[in-house]
Amino acid sequence: MKKVKYREKNRYNEFLSAAKIISEKISKIEGVVGILATGGIGRGYCDDYSDLDLIEGRIQA
């Protein structure tokens, strides 16, 4: 697989830190069983135009 070269600064670590903080808060909600980070975090690259993609998993009562 060919490695893609990005032009912008990689802000992955900043986005990952934010995702961890948000995930900790979401995980305290009753019924939440998991949180999945997708998008730039999943690819290992985030820039100024990236957003934070989190998918929440719940158990229905």
PDB file of N, CA and C in Angstrom:
ATOM      1  N   MET A   1       0.841  -1.174   0.000  1.00  0.00           N
ATOM      2  CA  MET A   1       0.000   0.000   0.000  1.00  0.00           C
ATOM      3  C   MET A   1       0.890   1.243   0.000  1.00  0.00           C
ATOM      4  N   LYS A   2       0.556   2.197  -0.854  1.00  0.00           N
ATOM      5  CA  LYS A   2       1.326   3.433  -0.954  1.00  0.00           C
ATOM      6  C   LYS A   2       0.974   4.375   0.194  1.00  0.00           C
ATOM      7  N   LYS A   3       1.987   4.927   0.852  1.00  0.00           N
ATOM      8  CA  LYS A   3       1.776   5.867   1.958  1.00  0.00           C
ATOM      9  C   LYS A   3       1.414   7.240   1.389  1.00  0.00           C
ATOM     10  N   VAL A   4       0.344   7.816   1.921  1.00  0.00           N
ATOM     11  CA  VAL A   4      -0.127   9.128   1.475  1.00  0.00           C
ATOM     12  C   VAL A   4       0.664  10.210   2.200  1.00  0.00           C
ATOM     13  N   LYS A   5       1.093  11.232   1.466  1.00  0.00           N
ATOM     14  CA  LYS A   5       1.790  12.369   2.069  1.00  0.00           C
ATOM     15  C   LYS A   5       0.788  13.504   2.250  1.00  0.00           C
ATOM     16  N   TYR A   6       0.668  13.968   3.480  1.00  0.00           N
ATOM     17  CA  TYR A   6      -0.246  15.057   3.791  1.00  0.00           C
ATOM     18  C   TYR A   6       0.521  16.364   3.850  1.00  0.00           C
ATOM     19  N   ARG A   7      -0.153  17.451   3.509  1.00  0.00           N
ATOM     20  CA  ARG A   7       0.506  18.762   3.488  1.00  0.00           C
ATOM     21  C   ARG A   7       0.374  19.508   4.810  1.00  0.00           C
ATOM     22  N   GLU A   8      -0.711  19.273   5.520  1.00  0.00           N
ATOM     23  CA  GLU A   8      -0.977  19.987   6.768  1.00  0.00           C
ATOM     24  C   GLU A   8      -0.303  19.287   7.944  1.00  0.00           C
ATOM     25  N   LYS A   9      -0.160  20.022   9.063  1.00  0.00           N
ATOM     26  CA  LYS A   9       0.393  19.462  10.291  1.00  0.00           C
ATOM     27  C   LYS A   9      -0.552  18.385  10.827  1.00  0.00           C
ATOM     28  N   ASN A  10       0.003  17.252  11.240  1.00  0.00           N
ATOM     29  CA  ASN A  10      -0.797  16.180  11.807  1.00  0.00           C
ATOM     30  C   ASN A  10      -1.137  16.511  13.258  1.00  0.00           C
ATOM     31  N   ARG A  11      -2.413  16.677  13.535  1.00  0.00           N
ATOM     32  CA  ARG A  11      -2.882  17.011  14.882  1.00  0.00           C
ATOM     33  C   ARG A  11      -3.510  15.799  15.559  1.00  0.00           C
ATOM     34  N   TYR A  12      -3.097  14.610  15.149  1.00  0.00           N
ATOM     35  CA  TYR A  12      -3.645  13.356  15.662  1.00  0.00           C
ATOM     36  C   TYR A  12      -3.626  13.301  17.188  1.00  0.00           C
ATOM     37  N   ASN A  13      -2.493  13.610  17.806  1.00  0.00           N
ATOM     38  CA  ASN A  13      -2.378  13.506  19.264  1.00  0.00           C
ATOM     39  C   ASN A  13      -3.348  14.436  19.984  1.00  0.00           C
ATOM     40  N   GLU A  14      -3.581  15.622  19.436  1.00  0.00           N
ATOM     41  CA  GLU A  14      -4.543  16.552  20.031  1.00  0.00           C
ATOM     42  C   GLU A  14      -5.962  15.986  19.955  1.00  0.00           C
ATOM     43  N   PHE A  15      -6.309  15.435  18.798  1.00  0.00           N
ATOM     44  CA  PHE A  15      -7.637  14.861  18.610  1.00  0.00           C
ATOM     45  C   PHE A  15      -7.822  13.620  19.475  1.00  0.00           C
ATOM     46  N   LEU A  16      -6.785  12.804  19.590  1.00  0.00           N
ATOM     47  CA  LEU A  16      -6.865  11.604  20.416  1.00  0.00           C
ATOM     48  C   LEU A  16      -7.070  11.978  21.882  1.00  0.00           C
ATOM     49  N   SER A  17      -6.370  12.986  22.352  1.00  0.00           N
ATOM     50  CA  SER A  17      -6.544  13.449  23.738  1.00  0.00           C
ATOM     51  C   SER A  17      -7.970  13.933  23.977  1.00  0.00           C
ATOM     52  N   ALA A  18      -8.501  14.698  23.039  1.00  0.00           N
ATOM     53  CA  ALA A  18      -9.881  15.191  23.162  1.00  0.00           C
ATOM     54  C   ALA A  18     -10.867  14.024  23.147  1.00  0.00           C
ATOM     55  N   ALA A  19     -10.633  13.050  22.276  1.00  0.00           N
ATOM     56  CA  ALA A  19     -11.521  11.886  22.189  1.00  0.00           C
ATOM     57  C   ALA A  19     -11.522  11.102  23.495  1.00  0.00           C
ATOM     58  N   LYS A  20     -10.371  10.977  24.129  1.00  0.00           N
ATOM     59  CA  LYS A  20     -10.288  10.258  25.407  1.00  0.00           C
ATOM     60  C   LYS A  20     -11.091  10.974  26.486  1.00  0.00           C
ATOM     61  N   ILE A  21     -10.972  12.297  26.549  1.00  0.00           N
ATOM     62  CA  ILE A  21     -11.705  13.078  27.554  1.00  0.00           C
ATOM     63  C   ILE A  21     -13.211  12.944  27.338  1.00  0.00           C
ATOM     64  N   ILE A  22     -13.644  13.104  26.099  1.00  0.00           N
ATOM     65  CA  ILE A  22     -15.072  13.008  25.783  1.00  0.00           C
ATOM     66  C   ILE A  22     -15.578  11.591  26.029  1.00  0.00           C
ATOM     67  N   SER A  23     -14.793  10.587  25.635  1.00  0.00           N
ATOM     68  CA  SER A  23     -15.197   9.190  25.811  1.00  0.00           C
ATOM     69  C   SER A  23     -15.355   8.825  27.278  1.00  0.00           C
ATOM     70  N   GLU A  24     -14.485   9.339  28.120  1.00  0.00           N
ATOM     71  CA  GLU A  24     -14.604   9.074  29.560  1.00  0.00           C
ATOM     72  C   GLU A  24     -15.930   9.599  30.098  1.00  0.00           C
ATOM     73  N   LYS A  25     -16.335  10.766  29.635  1.00  0.00           N
ATOM     74  CA  LYS A  25     -17.598  11.350  30.095  1.00  0.00           C
ATOM     75  C   LYS A  25     -18.795  10.578  29.538  1.00  0.00           C
ATOM     76  N   ILE A  26     -18.745  10.237  28.247  1.00  0.00           N
ATOM     77  CA  ILE A  26     -19.848   9.498  27.627  1.00  0.00           C
ATOM     78  C   ILE A  26     -19.992   8.119  28.259  1.00  0.00           C
ATOM     79  N   SER A  27     -18.877   7.474  28.596  1.00  0.00           N
ATOM     80  CA  SER A  27     -18.927   6.112  29.136  1.00  0.00           C
ATOM     81  C   SER A  27     -19.623   6.038  30.494  1.00  0.00           C
ATOM     82  N   LYS A  28     -19.788   7.159  31.164  1.00  0.00           N
ATOM     83  CA  LYS A  28     -20.473   7.191  32.462  1.00  0.00           C
ATOM     84  C   LYS A  28     -21.994   7.237  32.316  1.00  0.00           C
ATOM     85  N   ILE A  29     -22.484   7.426  31.102  1.00  0.00           N
ATOM     86  CA  ILE A  29     -23.924   7.452  30.860  1.00  0.00           C
ATOM     87  C   ILE A  29     -24.452   6.022  30.938  1.00  0.00           C
ATOM     88  N   GLU A  30     -25.546   5.842  31.647  1.00  0.00           N
ATOM     89  CA  GLU A  30     -26.131   4.516  31.814  1.00  0.00           C
ATOM     90  C   GLU A  30     -26.496   3.904  30.461  1.00  0.00           C
ATOM     91  N   GLY A  31     -26.120   2.662  30.260  1.00  0.00           N
ATOM     92  CA  GLY A  31     -26.439   1.938  29.033  1.00  0.00           C
ATOM     93  C   GLY A  31     -25.343   1.969  27.982  1.00  0.00           C
ATOM     94  N   VAL A  32     -24.375   2.852  28.114  1.00  0.00           N
ATOM     95  CA  VAL A  32     -23.281   2.924  27.144  1.00  0.00           C
ATOM     96  C   VAL A  32     -22.315   1.769  27.411  1.00  0.00           C
ATOM     97  N   VAL A  33     -22.047   0.983  26.372  1.00  0.00           N
ATOM     98  CA  VAL A  33     -21.156  -0.175  26.518  1.00  0.00           C
ATOM     99  C   VAL A  33     -19.857  -0.026  25.735  1.00  0.00           C
ATOM    100  N   GLY A  34     -19.791   0.955  24.856  1.00  0.00           N
ATOM    101  CA  GLY A  34     -18.566   1.145  24.087  1.00  0.00           C
ATOM    102  C   GLY A  34     -18.597   2.417  23.268  1.00  0.00           C
ATOM    103  N   ILE A  35     -17.400   2.880  22.925  1.00  0.00           N
ATOM    104  CA  ILE A  35     -17.254   4.084  22.105  1.00  0.00           C
ATOM    105  C   ILE A  35     -16.173   3.797  21.073  1.00  0.00           C
ATOM    106  N   LEU A  36     -16.471   4.071  19.815  1.00  0.00           N
ATOM    107  CA  LEU A  36     -15.554   3.804  18.716  1.00  0.00           C
ATOM    108  C   LEU A  36     -15.156   5.118  18.061  1.00  0.00           C
ATOM    109  N   ALA A  37     -13.861   5.346  17.922  1.00  0.00           N
ATOM    110  CA  ALA A  37     -13.357   6.531  17.222  1.00  0.00           C
ATOM    111  C   ALA A  37     -13.077   6.143  15.775  1.00  0.00           C
ATOM    112  N   THR A  38     -13.618   6.921  14.836  1.00  0.00           N
ATOM    113  CA  THR A  38     -13.427   6.640  13.410  1.00  0.00           C
ATOM    114  C   THR A  38     -12.836   7.871  12.730  1.00  0.00           C
ATOM    115  N   GLY A  39     -12.864   7.894  11.423  1.00  0.00           N
ATOM    116  CA  GLY A  39     -12.387   9.057  10.673  1.00  0.00           C
ATOM    117  C   GLY A  39     -10.889   9.246  10.792  1.00  0.00           C
ATOM    118  N   GLY A  40     -10.474  10.477  11.039  1.00  0.00           N
ATOM    119  CA  GLY A  40      -9.056  10.813  11.109  1.00  0.00           C
ATOM    120  C   GLY A  40      -8.303  10.050  12.183  1.00  0.00           C
ATOM    121  N   ILE A  41      -8.933   9.856  13.327  1.00  0.00           N
ATOM    122  CA  ILE A  41      -8.272   9.103  14.393  1.00  0.00           C
ATOM    123  C   ILE A  41      -8.019   7.670  13.931  1.00  0.00           C
ATOM    124  N   GLY A  42      -8.986   7.083  13.252  1.00  0.00           N
ATOM    125  CA  GLY A  42      -8.822   5.724  12.730  1.00  0.00           C
ATOM    126  C   GLY A  42      -7.728   5.629  11.681  1.00  0.00           C
ATOM    127  N   ARG A  43      -7.562   6.690  10.900  1.00  0.00           N
ATOM    128  CA  ARG A  43      -6.518   6.712   9.864  1.00  0.00           C
ATOM    129  C   ARG A  43      -5.163   7.124  10.419  1.00  0.00           C
ATOM    130  N   GLY A  44      -5.163   7.736  11.606  1.00  0.00           N
ATOM    131  CA  GLY A  44      -3.911   8.201  12.200  1.00  0.00           C
ATOM    132  C   GLY A  44      -3.477   9.570  11.711  1.00  0.00           C
ATOM    133  N   TYR A  45      -4.428  10.330  11.133  1.00  0.00           N
ATOM    134  CA  TYR A  45      -4.099  11.673  10.658  1.00  0.00           C
ATOM    135  C   TYR A  45      -5.291  12.601  10.851  1.00  0.00           C
ATOM    136  N   CYS A  46      -5.070  13.734  11.508  1.00  0.00           N
ATOM    137  CA  CYS A  46      -6.082  14.778  11.689  1.00  0.00           C
ATOM    138  C   CYS A  46      -5.421  16.121  11.416  1.00  0.00           C
ATOM    139  N   ASP A  47      -6.160  17.026  10.761  1.00  0.00           N
ATOM    140  CA  ASP A  47      -5.618  18.361  10.511  1.00  0.00           C
ATOM    141  C   ASP A  47      -6.635  19.415  10.941  1.00  0.00           C
ATOM    142  N   ASP A  48      -6.413  20.651  10.542  1.00  0.00           N
ATOM    143  CA  ASP A  48      -7.290  21.755  10.936  1.00  0.00           C
ATOM    144  C   ASP A  48      -8.715  21.592  10.419  1.00  0.00           C
ATOM    145  N   TYR A  49      -8.918  20.777   9.410  1.00  0.00           N
ATOM    146  CA  TYR A  49     -10.233  20.593   8.807  1.00  0.00           C
ATOM    147  C   TYR A  49     -10.932  19.324   9.289  1.00  0.00           C
ATOM    148  N   SER A  50     -10.286  18.569  10.154  1.00  0.00           N
ATOM    149  CA  SER A  50     -10.853  17.319  10.657  1.00  0.00           C
ATOM    150  C   SER A  50     -11.913  17.593  11.714  1.00  0.00           C
ATOM    151  N   ASP A  51     -12.830  16.641  11.835  1.00  0.00           N
ATOM    152  CA  ASP A  51     -13.764  16.679  12.952  1.00  0.00           C
ATOM    153  C   ASP A  51     -13.538  15.420  13.783  1.00  0.00           C
ATOM    154  N   LEU A  52     -14.190  15.347  14.909  1.00  0.00           N
ATOM    155  CA  LEU A  52     -14.008  14.232  15.824  1.00  0.00           C
ATOM    156  C   LEU A  52     -15.193  13.289  15.653  1.00  0.00           C
ATOM    157  N   ASP A  53     -14.936  12.095  15.126  1.00  0.00           N
ATOM    158  CA  ASP A  53     -15.993  11.122  14.856  1.00  0.00           C
ATOM    159  C   ASP A  53     -15.993  10.054  15.941  1.00  0.00           C
ATOM    160  N   LEU A  54     -17.046  10.042  16.758  1.00  0.00           N
ATOM    161  CA  LEU A  54     -17.196   9.038  17.807  1.00  0.00           C
ATOM    162  C   LEU A  54     -18.542   8.343  17.628  1.00  0.00           C
ATOM    163  N   ILE A  55     -18.537   7.018  17.728  1.00  0.00           N
ATOM    164  CA  ILE A  55     -19.762   6.228  17.647  1.00  0.00           C
ATOM    165  C   ILE A  55     -19.984   5.593  19.015  1.00  0.00           C
ATOM    166  N   GLU A  56     -21.169   5.770  19.535  1.00  0.00           N
ATOM    167  CA  GLU A  56     -21.510   5.272  20.870  1.00  0.00           C
ATOM    168  C   GLU A  56     -22.322   3.988  20.741  1.00  0.00           C
ATOM    169  N   GLY A  57     -21.948   2.969  21.517  1.00  0.00           N
ATOM    170  CA  GLY A  57     -22.702   1.716  21.547  1.00  0.00           C
ATOM    171  C   GLY A  57     -23.502   1.630  22.834  1.00  0.00           C
ATOM    172  N   ARG A  58     -24.775   1.233  22.719  1.00  0.00           N
ATOM    173  CA  ARG A  58     -25.656   1.139  23.894  1.00  0.00           C
ATOM    174  C   ARG A  58     -26.375  -0.199  23.924  1.00  0.00           C
ATOM    175  N   ILE A  59     -26.783  -0.573  25.122  1.00  0.00           N
ATOM    176  CA  ILE A  59     -27.664  -1.721  25.304  1.00  0.00           C
ATOM    177  C   ILE A  59     -29.058  -1.166  25.535  1.00  0.00           C
ATOM    178  N   GLN A  60     -30.020  -1.674  24.771  1.00  0.00           N
ATOM    179  CA  GLN A  60     -31.399  -1.222  24.958  1.00  0.00           C
ATOM    180  C   GLN A  60     -32.049  -2.014  26.081  1.00  0.00           C
ATOM    181  N   ALA A  61     -32.781  -1.309  26.915  1.00  0.00           N
ATOM    182  CA  ALA A  61     -33.468  -1.971  28.040  1.00  0.00           C
ATOM    183  C   ALA A  61     -34.851  -2.403  27.627  1.00  0.00           C
TER     184      ALA A  61
END
